């Protein structure tokens, strides 16, 4: 699967990162796509996320829901507060957000608790796990107003507190392996170097990927159709098991785009996509280190990984239903009585409704919640249309 020569707009590949990738290909052969993606996004010095690139600011490559409108974070804060209450309002309750981006979600939640004089607004209630030194600086500047209510976490604590492990658009950026069905069996898509550029290289799929696909397809004898491509995240269970040690009893709250396995693996081609300056790009090997690389989340795999870590699925819903169940409709209506310029009212209303747009973010993004030693009946999982 050779790639056409790529234009060098936007600076092409990150030169130092490209050299790292070339050296590793020279030493080990074509790289699994997950390794290539890991280097592009998370290399300690040159990775896209490590350098704090791309999220919700001038020159950004994509926006997340918290950057679109603070009401998203305010309503997530409503759900977090209910979770604390269901756990008995423990004094050491802690929200642990993985990969907090610019800090917009944390800011909206803490602002809301401060306005409401919530008992949650106290020292170290909001912990952030952020591997990117660049983004950590952005977060600390944005959240400085909340002082010691927010903290940055490194290793898991020796005694984990009760709380919530919060992930907003984190799982989609976990590295994936790419496989494609062939008449003669499963084939892996790796990354090599040829004729002065990165290229896709067909490679016999290892038994680990064959078994992972079998698990994702439900253990049946059927496989992929010839030419059908999918992404797999074999490392998801280990990732979730490690991060789940940061809380004792409590919840996992994951918000991301994706589907259950039955729907996800019905597609004729994969979901992996790159993003650069708000433009989607199907050339995953272009601009290494200068573009985001993501793939849809398999929520069936997430549920299985969470179960292995001791969390049972409490439920899954769309972002639209989640936000409406937590009171978004009332907040949209309240805009009409606010003493603000009409232009500002329209802009804020559009920002709120974009979060629940059918066929857009409202349905593409899902909310998955798992519970460990905690009640599973949650407001955000109720059907807001049940009374109609």
mmCIF file of C-alpha atoms in Angstrom:
data_model
loop_
_atom_site.group_PDB
_atom_site.id
_atom_site.type_symbol
_atom_site.label_atom_id
_atom_site.label_comp_id
_atom_site.label_asym_id
_atom_site.label_seq_id
_atom_site.Cartn_x
_atom_site.Cartn_y
_atom_site.Cartn_z
ATOM 1 C CA UNK A 1 0.000 0.000 0.000
ATOM 2 C CA UNK A 2 2.400 2.707 -1.156
ATOM 3 C CA UNK A 3 1.738 6.339 -0.326
ATOM 4 C CA UNK A 4 1.889 9.155 -2.846
ATOM 5 C CA UNK A 5 4.606 11.694 -2.200
ATOM 6 C CA UNK A 6 3.269 14.108 0.382
ATOM 7 C CA UNK A 7 3.186 17.887 0.039
ATOM 8 C CA UNK A 8 5.227 19.707 2.663
ATOM 9 C CA UNK A 9 2.635 22.312 3.636
ATOM 10 C CA UNK A 10 2.562 23.144 7.328
ATOM 11 C CA UNK A 11 6.208 22.125 7.585
ATOM 12 C CA UNK A 12 5.870 18.387 6.780
ATOM 13 C CA UNK A 13 7.207 15.958 9.392
ATOM 14 C CA UNK A 14 8.785 17.099 12.651
ATOM 15 C CA UNK A 15 12.457 16.642 11.636
ATOM 16 C CA UNK A 16 13.857 15.337 14.937
ATOM 17 C CA UNK A 17 10.914 12.992 15.437
ATOM 18 C CA UNK A 18 11.231 11.723 11.877
ATOM 19 C CA UNK A 19 14.872 10.849 12.553
ATOM 20 C CA UNK A 20 13.844 8.899 15.668
ATOM 21 C CA UNK A 21 11.272 6.977 13.629
ATOM 22 C CA UNK A 22 13.723 6.293 10.788
ATOM 23 C CA UNK A 23 16.370 5.048 13.215
ATOM 24 C CA UNK A 24 13.920 2.659 14.871
ATOM 25 C CA UNK A 25 12.737 1.324 11.504
ATOM 26 C CA UNK A 26 16.375 0.799 10.502
ATOM 27 C CA UNK A 27 17.120 -1.073 13.735
ATOM 28 C CA UNK A 28 13.943 -3.157 14.114
ATOM 29 C CA UNK A 29 12.175 -3.195 10.761
ATOM 30 C CA UNK A 30 8.707 -1.839 9.932
ATOM 31 C CA UNK A 31 6.970 -0.517 13.052
ATOM 32 C CA UNK A 32 3.588 -1.665 14.314
ATOM 33 C CA UNK A 33 1.235 1.254 13.764
ATOM 34 C CA UNK A 34 0.725 1.498 17.531
ATOM 35 C CA UNK A 35 4.450 2.135 17.985
ATOM 36 C CA UNK A 36 4.472 4.742 15.215
ATOM 37 C CA UNK A 37 1.446 6.473 16.778
ATOM 38 C CA UNK A 38 3.040 6.313 20.226
ATOM 39 C CA UNK A 39 6.170 8.047 18.933
ATOM 40 C CA UNK A 40 4.178 10.665 17.015
ATOM 41 C CA UNK A 41 1.943 11.584 19.940
ATOM 42 C CA UNK A 42 3.917 10.761 23.087
ATOM 43 C CA UNK A 43 7.660 10.829 22.362
ATOM 44 C CA UNK A 44 9.193 12.408 25.523
ATOM 45 C CA UNK A 45 10.648 15.379 23.607
ATOM 46 C CA UNK A 46 9.088 15.556 20.164
ATOM 47 C CA UNK A 47 5.603 14.050 20.555
ATOM 48 C CA UNK A 48 2.552 15.991 19.452
ATOM 49 C CA UNK A 49 0.886 15.872 22.877
ATOM 50 C CA UNK A 50 4.145 16.085 24.801
ATOM 51 C CA UNK A 51 4.796 19.460 23.207
ATOM 52 C CA UNK A 52 1.281 20.579 24.155
ATOM 53 C CA UNK A 53 0.116 20.986 20.580
ATOM 54 C CA UNK A 54 -3.231 21.309 18.969
ATOM 55 C CA UNK A 55 -6.003 21.601 21.567
ATOM 56 C CA UNK A 56 -8.516 24.449 21.663
ATOM 57 C CA UNK A 57 -6.484 27.580 21.086
ATOM 58 C CA UNK A 58 -5.187 29.725 18.234
ATOM 59 C CA UNK A 59 -3.655 27.432 15.629
ATOM 60 C CA UNK A 60 -5.360 24.407 17.225
ATOM 61 C CA UNK A 61 -6.024 21.196 15.329
ATOM 62 C CA UNK A 62 -9.262 20.338 17.131
ATOM 63 C CA UNK A 63 -11.684 21.503 19.814
ATOM 64 C CA UNK A 64 -13.069 19.352 22.596
ATOM 65 C CA UNK A 65 -16.491 19.883 24.177
ATOM 66 C CA UNK A 66 -15.153 21.790 27.239
ATOM 67 C CA UNK A 67 -13.608 24.405 24.930
ATOM 68 C CA UNK A 68 -16.888 24.825 23.030
ATOM 69 C CA UNK A 69 -18.972 25.888 26.022
ATOM 70 C CA UNK A 70 -18.394 25.827 29.804
ATOM 71 C CA UNK A 71 -21.858 24.348 30.340
ATOM 72 C CA UNK A 72 -20.366 20.977 29.366
ATOM 73 C CA UNK A 73 -18.017 21.041 32.358
ATOM 74 C CA UNK A 74 -20.718 22.485 34.607
ATOM 75 C CA UNK A 75 -23.031 19.564 33.863
ATOM 76 C CA UNK A 76 -20.232 17.018 34.256
ATOM 77 C CA UNK A 77 -19.706 18.655 37.673
ATOM 78 C CA UNK A 78 -23.359 17.934 38.495
ATOM 79 C CA UNK A 79 -22.756 14.250 37.780
ATOM 80 C CA UNK A 80 -19.509 14.233 39.764
ATOM 81 C CA UNK A 81 -21.285 15.792 42.747
ATOM 82 C CA UNK A 82 -23.971 13.099 42.644
ATOM 83 C CA UNK A 83 -21.288 10.427 42.529
ATOM 84 C CA UNK A 84 -19.679 11.892 45.637
ATOM 85 C CA UNK A 85 -23.059 11.919 47.377
ATOM 86 C CA UNK A 86 -23.752 8.284 46.461
ATOM 87 C CA UNK A 87 -20.385 7.354 47.958
ATOM 88 C CA UNK A 88 -21.441 9.013 51.213
ATOM 89 C CA UNK A 89 -19.743 12.388 50.596
ATOM 90 C CA UNK A 90 -16.356 11.209 51.912
ATOM 91 C CA UNK A 91 -13.977 13.966 52.943
ATOM 92 C CA UNK A 92 -11.192 12.561 50.781
ATOM 93 C CA UNK A 93 -13.297 12.170 47.608
ATOM 94 C CA UNK A 94 -11.185 13.042 44.570
ATOM 95 C CA UNK A 95 -11.806 13.512 40.871
ATOM 96 C CA UNK A 96 -8.837 12.208 38.865
ATOM 97 C CA UNK A 97 -8.883 13.528 35.305
ATOM 98 C CA UNK A 98 -6.574 11.801 32.852
ATOM 99 C CA UNK A 99 -5.202 14.006 30.085
ATOM 100 C CA UNK A 100 -6.954 17.260 30.988
ATOM 101 C CA UNK A 101 -6.084 19.123 27.780
ATOM 102 C CA UNK A 102 -6.109 22.866 28.360
ATOM 103 C CA UNK A 103 -7.828 22.433 31.741
ATOM 104 C CA UNK A 104 -11.167 23.789 30.484
ATOM 105 C CA UNK A 105 -13.238 20.938 31.921
ATOM 106 C CA UNK A 106 -11.567 21.237 35.323
ATOM 107 C CA UNK A 107 -12.042 25.018 35.289
ATOM 108 C CA UNK A 108 -15.753 24.802 34.522
ATOM 109 C CA UNK A 109 -16.324 22.171 37.230
ATOM 110 C CA UNK A 110 -14.372 24.051 39.899
ATOM 111 C CA UNK A 111 -16.011 27.360 38.942
ATOM 112 C CA UNK A 112 -19.422 25.723 39.348
ATOM 113 C CA UNK A 113 -18.610 24.232 42.758
ATOM 114 C CA UNK A 114 -17.203 27.573 43.905
ATOM 115 C CA UNK A 115 -20.351 29.490 42.834
ATOM 116 C CA UNK A 116 -22.579 26.942 44.562
ATOM 117 C CA UNK A 117 -20.449 26.915 47.731
ATOM 118 C CA UNK A 118 -20.355 23.141 47.290
ATOM 119 C CA UNK A 119 -18.648 21.104 50.018
ATOM 120 C CA UNK A 120 -16.657 19.571 47.162
ATOM 121 C CA UNK A 121 -14.811 22.855 46.679
ATOM 122 C CA UNK A 122 -11.919 22.024 48.981
ATOM 123 C CA UNK A 123 -8.214 21.202 48.969
ATOM 124 C CA UNK A 124 -7.007 18.642 46.387
ATOM 125 C CA UNK A 125 -10.522 17.671 45.285
ATOM 126 C CA UNK A 126 -9.449 17.727 41.632
ATOM 127 C CA UNK A 127 -6.379 15.769 40.582
ATOM 128 C CA UNK A 128 -4.925 15.829 37.077
ATOM 129 C CA UNK A 129 -2.688 13.210 35.488
ATOM 130 C CA UNK A 130 -0.932 14.945 32.606
ATOM 131 C CA UNK A 131 2.069 13.400 30.833
ATOM 132 C CA UNK A 132 2.608 16.482 28.651
ATOM 133 C CA UNK A 133 4.848 19.074 30.293
ATOM 134 C CA UNK A 134 3.600 21.662 27.794
ATOM 135 C CA UNK A 135 -0.055 21.077 28.611
ATOM 136 C CA UNK A 136 0.712 20.966 32.322
ATOM 137 C CA UNK A 137 1.962 24.556 32.105
ATOM 138 C CA UNK A 138 -1.192 25.598 30.235
ATOM 139 C CA UNK A 139 -3.370 23.896 32.861
ATOM 140 C CA UNK A 140 -1.538 25.465 35.793
ATOM 141 C CA UNK A 141 -1.975 28.928 34.316
ATOM 142 C CA UNK A 142 -5.669 28.382 33.609
ATOM 143 C CA UNK A 143 -6.424 26.825 37.005
ATOM 144 C CA UNK A 144 -4.264 29.091 39.179
ATOM 145 C CA UNK A 145 -7.399 30.916 40.347
ATOM 146 C CA UNK A 146 -8.460 27.762 42.213
ATOM 147 C CA UNK A 147 -5.228 27.382 44.159
ATOM 148 C CA UNK A 148 -4.804 24.148 46.108
ATOM 149 C CA UNK A 149 -8.214 22.777 45.106
ATOM 150 C CA UNK A 150 -6.438 21.281 42.106
ATOM 151 C CA UNK A 151 -3.250 19.229 42.082
ATOM 152 C CA UNK A 152 -1.134 17.314 39.571
ATOM 153 C CA UNK A 153 -0.592 13.635 40.271
ATOM 154 C CA UNK A 154 2.331 11.393 39.389
ATOM 155 C CA UNK A 155 2.365 7.804 40.662
ATOM 156 C CA UNK A 156 -0.695 6.097 42.103
ATOM 157 C CA UNK A 157 -1.050 6.726 45.860
ATOM 158 C CA UNK A 158 -0.255 4.018 48.395
ATOM 159 C CA UNK A 159 -3.787 4.486 49.765
ATOM 160 C CA UNK A 160 -6.211 5.448 47.014
ATOM 161 C CA UNK A 161 -9.170 7.696 47.904
ATOM 162 C CA UNK A 162 -12.761 7.121 46.820
ATOM 163 C CA UNK A 163 -13.546 9.087 43.703
ATOM 164 C CA UNK A 164 -14.006 9.250 39.954
ATOM 165 C CA UNK A 165 -11.565 8.452 37.176
ATOM 166 C CA UNK A 166 -12.560 10.974 34.488
ATOM 167 C CA UNK A 167 -11.533 10.660 30.831
ATOM 168 C CA UNK A 168 -12.779 13.106 28.213
ATOM 169 C CA UNK A 169 -11.455 12.299 24.727
ATOM 170 C CA UNK A 170 -8.535 10.300 26.104
ATOM 171 C CA UNK A 171 -9.200 6.749 24.945
ATOM 172 C CA UNK A 172 -9.478 7.715 21.268
ATOM 173 C CA UNK A 173 -5.806 8.767 21.368
ATOM 174 C CA UNK A 174 -4.525 5.492 22.854
ATOM 175 C CA UNK A 175 -2.305 3.852 20.197
ATOM 176 C CA UNK A 176 -3.956 1.308 17.914
ATOM 177 C CA UNK A 177 -2.757 -1.545 15.752
ATOM 178 C CA UNK A 178 -4.250 -1.635 12.254
ATOM 179 C CA UNK A 179 -5.265 -4.889 10.614
ATOM 180 C CA UNK A 180 -6.953 -5.724 7.316
ATOM 181 C CA UNK A 181 -8.721 -8.863 6.140
ATOM 182 C CA UNK A 182 -7.206 -10.810 3.244
ATOM 183 C CA UNK A 183 -8.331 -13.995 1.503
ATOM 184 C CA UNK A 184 -5.275 -15.766 2.924
ATOM 185 C CA UNK A 185 -5.730 -14.435 6.473
ATOM 186 C CA UNK A 186 -5.288 -11.388 8.668
ATOM 187 C CA UNK A 187 -2.697 -8.807 7.659
ATOM 188 C CA UNK A 188 -1.171 -6.088 9.819
ATOM 189 C CA UNK A 189 -0.470 -2.603 8.463
ATOM 190 C CA UNK A 190 2.955 -1.466 9.651
ATOM 191 C CA UNK A 191 5.014 1.653 8.960
ATOM 192 C CA UNK A 192 8.260 1.518 6.988
ATOM 193 C CA UNK A 193 10.615 3.813 5.062
ATOM 194 C CA UNK A 194 10.990 3.762 1.307
ATOM 195 C CA UNK A 195 12.034 6.257 -1.382
ATOM 196 C CA UNK A 196 12.625 9.008 1.144
ATOM 197 C CA UNK A 197 9.302 8.864 2.978
ATOM 198 C CA UNK A 198 7.126 6.905 5.392
ATOM 199 C CA UNK A 199 5.041 4.165 3.787
ATOM 200 C CA UNK A 200 2.488 1.557 4.845
ATOM 201 C CA UNK A 201 3.911 -1.970 4.796
ATOM 202 C CA UNK A 202 1.782 -5.151 4.743
ATOM 203 C CA UNK A 203 2.932 -7.614 7.412
ATOM 204 C CA UNK A 204 1.627 -11.023 8.561
ATOM 205 C CA UNK A 205 -0.509 -10.460 11.654
ATOM 206 C CA UNK A 206 0.873 -12.007 14.829
ATOM 207 C CA UNK A 207 -1.125 -14.431 16.938
ATOM 208 C CA UNK A 208 -1.708 -11.691 19.532
ATOM 209 C CA UNK A 209 -3.617 -9.578 17.000
ATOM 210 C CA UNK A 210 -5.495 -12.595 15.631
ATOM 211 C CA UNK A 211 -6.623 -13.468 19.169
ATOM 212 C CA UNK A 212 -7.485 -9.845 19.980
ATOM 213 C CA UNK A 213 -9.680 -9.616 16.890
ATOM 214 C CA UNK A 214 -11.335 -12.914 17.804
ATOM 215 C CA UNK A 215 -12.193 -11.482 21.217
ATOM 216 C CA UNK A 216 -13.532 -8.266 19.716
ATOM 217 C CA UNK A 217 -15.723 -10.200 17.267
ATOM 218 C CA UNK A 218 -17.185 -12.259 20.083
ATOM 219 C CA UNK A 219 -15.123 -15.401 19.685
ATOM 220 C CA UNK A 220 -16.950 -16.582 16.585
ATOM 221 C CA UNK A 221 -15.345 -18.312 13.669
ATOM 222 C CA UNK A 222 -16.014 -15.406 11.291
ATOM 223 C CA UNK A 223 -13.348 -12.827 10.571
ATOM 224 C CA UNK A 224 -12.950 -9.727 8.436
ATOM 225 C CA UNK A 225 -14.082 -9.493 4.858
ATOM 226 C CA UNK A 226 -11.245 -9.191 2.315
ATOM 227 C CA UNK A 227 -10.161 -5.565 2.314
ATOM 228 C CA UNK A 228 -11.999 -4.711 5.535
ATOM 229 C CA UNK A 229 -9.810 -2.712 7.910
ATOM 230 C CA UNK A 230 -10.166 -2.263 11.691
ATOM 231 C CA UNK A 231 -8.162 -0.901 14.608
ATOM 232 C CA UNK A 232 -7.370 -2.817 17.798
ATOM 233 C CA UNK A 233 -6.153 -1.608 21.210
ATOM 234 C CA UNK A 234 -4.602 -4.682 22.868
ATOM 235 C CA UNK A 235 -3.007 -2.504 25.570
ATOM 236 C CA UNK A 236 -6.298 -1.003 26.790
ATOM 237 C CA UNK A 237 -6.730 -3.496 29.686
ATOM 238 C CA UNK A 238 -3.235 -2.789 31.055
ATOM 239 C CA UNK A 239 -3.742 0.973 30.711
ATOM 240 C CA UNK A 240 -7.072 0.904 32.530
ATOM 241 C CA UNK A 241 -5.860 -1.479 35.237
ATOM 242 C CA UNK A 242 -2.936 0.831 36.034
ATOM 243 C CA UNK A 243 -4.994 4.028 36.097
ATOM 244 C CA UNK A 244 -7.835 2.441 38.084
ATOM 245 C CA UNK A 245 -5.485 2.060 41.062
ATOM 246 C CA UNK A 246 -5.743 5.844 41.554
ATOM 247 C CA UNK A 247 -9.165 5.468 43.179
ATOM 248 C CA UNK A 248 -10.659 2.947 45.606
ATOM 249 C CA UNK A 249 -14.448 2.718 45.530
ATOM 250 C CA UNK A 250 -16.028 4.922 42.924
ATOM 251 C CA UNK A 251 -16.565 5.387 39.241
ATOM 252 C CA UNK A 252 -15.005 5.562 35.804
ATOM 253 C CA UNK A 253 -16.592 8.280 33.662
ATOM 254 C CA UNK A 254 -15.436 8.103 30.035
ATOM 255 C CA UNK A 255 -16.662 10.454 27.301
ATOM 256 C CA UNK A 256 -15.496 9.775 23.759
ATOM 257 C CA UNK A 257 -16.565 8.991 20.225
ATOM 258 C CA UNK A 258 -17.009 5.364 19.280
ATOM 259 C CA UNK A 259 -19.421 2.425 19.238
ATOM 260 C CA UNK A 260 -20.051 -1.017 20.615
ATOM 261 C CA UNK A 261 -18.031 -3.725 18.871
ATOM 262 C CA UNK A 262 -20.974 -5.062 16.854
ATOM 263 C CA UNK A 263 -21.389 -1.676 15.168
ATOM 264 C CA UNK A 264 -17.737 -0.663 15.056
ATOM 265 C CA UNK A 265 -16.452 -3.763 13.268
ATOM 266 C CA UNK A 266 -19.246 -3.767 10.716
ATOM 267 C CA UNK A 267 -17.630 -0.876 8.840
ATOM 268 C CA UNK A 268 -15.768 -1.618 5.599
ATOM 269 C CA UNK A 269 -12.787 0.525 6.555
ATOM 270 C CA UNK A 270 -11.179 1.617 9.782
ATOM 271 C CA UNK A 271 -11.935 4.736 11.795
ATOM 272 C CA UNK A 272 -8.353 5.967 12.253
ATOM 273 C CA UNK A 273 -8.065 9.622 11.280
ATOM 274 C CA UNK A 274 -5.592 12.467 11.572
ATOM 275 C CA UNK A 275 -6.463 16.079 12.389
ATOM 276 C CA UNK A 276 -4.548 19.212 11.519
ATOM 277 C CA UNK A 277 -5.903 22.753 11.900
ATOM 278 C CA UNK A 278 -9.478 21.499 12.212
ATOM 279 C CA UNK A 279 -9.191 19.501 8.994
ATOM 280 C CA UNK A 280 -9.623 15.724 8.942
ATOM 281 C CA UNK A 281 -6.936 13.865 7.019
ATOM 282 C CA UNK A 282 -6.931 10.204 5.972
ATOM 283 C CA UNK A 283 -3.157 10.172 5.421
ATOM 284 C CA UNK A 284 -2.089 8.933 8.842
ATOM 285 C CA UNK A 285 1.615 9.077 7.973
ATOM 286 C CA UNK A 286 1.652 12.740 6.945
ATOM 287 C CA UNK A 287 3.139 15.484 9.152
ATOM 288 C CA UNK A 288 4.495 13.073 11.794
ATOM 289 C CA UNK A 289 4.544 14.942 15.098
ATOM 290 C CA UNK A 290 2.472 17.817 13.709
ATOM 291 C CA UNK A 291 -0.979 16.197 13.564
ATOM 292 C CA UNK A 292 -3.252 14.335 15.933
ATOM 293 C CA UNK A 293 -3.988 10.659 15.237
ATOM 294 C CA UNK A 294 -7.130 9.071 16.682
ATOM 295 C CA UNK A 295 -9.500 6.137 16.228
ATOM 296 C CA UNK A 296 -13.000 5.405 17.504
ATOM 297 C CA UNK A 297 -13.315 3.762 20.912
ATOM 298 C CA UNK A 298 -14.593 0.195 21.164
ATOM 299 C CA UNK A 299 -16.889 0.495 24.187
ATOM 300 C CA UNK A 300 -17.356 -3.272 24.347
ATOM 301 C CA UNK A 301 -13.602 -3.592 24.852
ATOM 302 C CA UNK A 302 -13.711 -0.770 27.415
ATOM 303 C CA UNK A 303 -16.423 -2.546 29.400
ATOM 304 C CA UNK A 304 -14.407 -5.787 29.396
ATOM 305 C CA UNK A 305 -11.206 -4.007 30.438
ATOM 306 C CA UNK A 306 -13.036 -2.177 33.221
ATOM 307 C CA UNK A 307 -14.561 -5.435 34.468
ATOM 308 C CA UNK A 308 -11.070 -6.922 34.714
ATOM 309 C CA UNK A 309 -10.147 -3.925 36.883
ATOM 310 C CA UNK A 310 -13.163 -4.487 39.144
ATOM 311 C CA UNK A 311 -15.610 -1.997 37.615
ATOM 312 C CA UNK A 312 -19.023 -3.150 36.437
ATOM 313 C CA UNK A 313 -20.746 -1.235 33.680
ATOM 314 C CA UNK A 314 -23.358 1.099 35.161
ATOM 315 C CA UNK A 315 -24.543 2.171 31.747
ATOM 316 C CA UNK A 316 -23.801 3.891 28.485
ATOM 317 C CA UNK A 317 -25.675 6.706 26.793
ATOM 318 C CA UNK A 318 -25.199 9.377 24.162
ATOM 319 C CA UNK A 319 -23.701 12.752 25.044
ATOM 320 C CA UNK A 320 -27.035 14.313 24.061
ATOM 321 C CA UNK A 321 -29.046 12.226 26.532
ATOM 322 C CA UNK A 322 -26.389 12.591 29.236
ATOM 323 C CA UNK A 323 -26.369 16.398 29.110
ATOM 324 C CA UNK A 324 -30.154 16.671 28.829
ATOM 325 C CA UNK A 325 -30.605 14.326 31.804
ATOM 326 C CA UNK A 326 -28.324 16.605 33.827
ATOM 327 C CA UNK A 327 -30.335 19.737 33.010
ATOM 328 C CA UNK A 328 -29.061 21.257 29.771
ATOM 329 C CA UNK A 329 -32.545 22.106 28.477
ATOM 330 C CA UNK A 330 -33.219 24.226 31.559
ATOM 331 C CA UNK A 331 -29.952 26.081 31.109
ATOM 332 C CA UNK A 332 -30.763 26.846 27.488
ATOM 333 C CA UNK A 333 -34.173 28.183 28.548
ATOM 334 C CA UNK A 334 -32.569 30.286 31.299
ATOM 335 C CA UNK A 335 -30.581 32.184 28.669
ATOM 336 C CA UNK A 336 -33.781 34.001 27.666
ATOM 337 C CA UNK A 337 -34.022 35.738 31.035
ATOM 338 C CA UNK A 338 -30.351 36.684 31.309
ATOM 339 C CA UNK A 339 -29.515 40.368 30.968
ATOM 340 C CA UNK A 340 -26.962 40.004 28.174
ATOM 341 C CA UNK A 341 -26.708 41.379 24.614
ATOM 342 C CA UNK A 342 -28.780 39.402 22.106
ATOM 343 C CA UNK A 343 -25.668 38.572 20.082
ATOM 344 C CA UNK A 344 -24.068 36.953 23.141
ATOM 345 C CA UNK A 345 -27.295 35.076 23.878
ATOM 346 C CA UNK A 346 -27.382 33.614 20.367
ATOM 347 C CA UNK A 347 -23.702 32.620 20.486
ATOM 348 C CA UNK A 348 -24.108 30.904 23.848
ATOM 349 C CA UNK A 349 -27.266 29.116 22.731
ATOM 350 C CA UNK A 350 -25.547 27.853 19.592
ATOM 351 C CA UNK A 351 -22.606 26.616 21.671
ATOM 352 C CA UNK A 352 -24.926 24.714 24.001
ATOM 353 C CA UNK A 353 -27.051 23.156 21.282
ATOM 354 C CA UNK A 354 -23.954 22.057 19.327
ATOM 355 C CA UNK A 355 -23.126 19.740 22.248
ATOM 356 C CA UNK A 356 -26.365 17.785 21.720
ATOM 357 C CA UNK A 357 -26.770 18.055 17.958
ATOM 358 C CA UNK A 358 -28.336 14.893 16.473
ATOM 359 C CA UNK A 359 -26.037 13.441 13.850
ATOM 360 C CA UNK A 360 -23.167 15.442 15.349
ATOM 361 C CA UNK A 361 -21.526 15.552 18.781
ATOM 362 C CA UNK A 362 -24.779 14.687 20.519
ATOM 363 C CA UNK A 363 -24.906 11.213 18.983
ATOM 364 C CA UNK A 364 -21.318 10.566 17.894
ATOM 365 C CA UNK A 365 -19.991 10.992 21.446
ATOM 366 C CA UNK A 366 -20.917 8.398 24.028
ATOM 367 C CA UNK A 367 -20.765 8.470 27.811
ATOM 368 C CA UNK A 368 -19.730 5.235 29.521
ATOM 369 C CA UNK A 369 -19.806 4.811 33.304
ATOM 370 C CA UNK A 370 -18.428 1.962 35.383
ATOM 371 C CA UNK A 371 -18.873 1.492 39.131
ATOM 372 C CA UNK A 372 -16.762 -0.265 41.764
ATOM 373 C CA UNK A 373 -18.239 -0.546 45.250
ATOM 374 C CA UNK A 374 -20.701 2.215 44.367
ATOM 375 C CA UNK A 375 -24.382 2.527 43.354
ATOM 376 C CA UNK A 376 -24.997 2.322 39.611
ATOM 377 C CA UNK A 377 -28.219 4.370 39.420
ATOM 378 C CA UNK A 378 -27.028 7.746 38.167
ATOM 379 C CA UNK A 379 -28.856 10.831 36.976
ATOM 380 C CA UNK A 380 -26.775 11.167 33.818
ATOM 381 C CA UNK A 381 -27.816 7.680 32.678
ATOM 382 C CA UNK A 382 -31.562 8.335 32.886
ATOM 383 C CA UNK A 383 -33.519 8.706 29.665
ATOM 384 C CA UNK A 384 -34.495 12.392 29.407
ATOM 385 C CA UNK A 385 -37.216 11.503 26.886
ATOM 386 C CA UNK A 386 -38.867 8.792 29.006
ATOM 387 C CA UNK A 387 -41.687 11.101 30.136
ATOM 388 C CA UNK A 388 -42.691 12.040 26.590
#
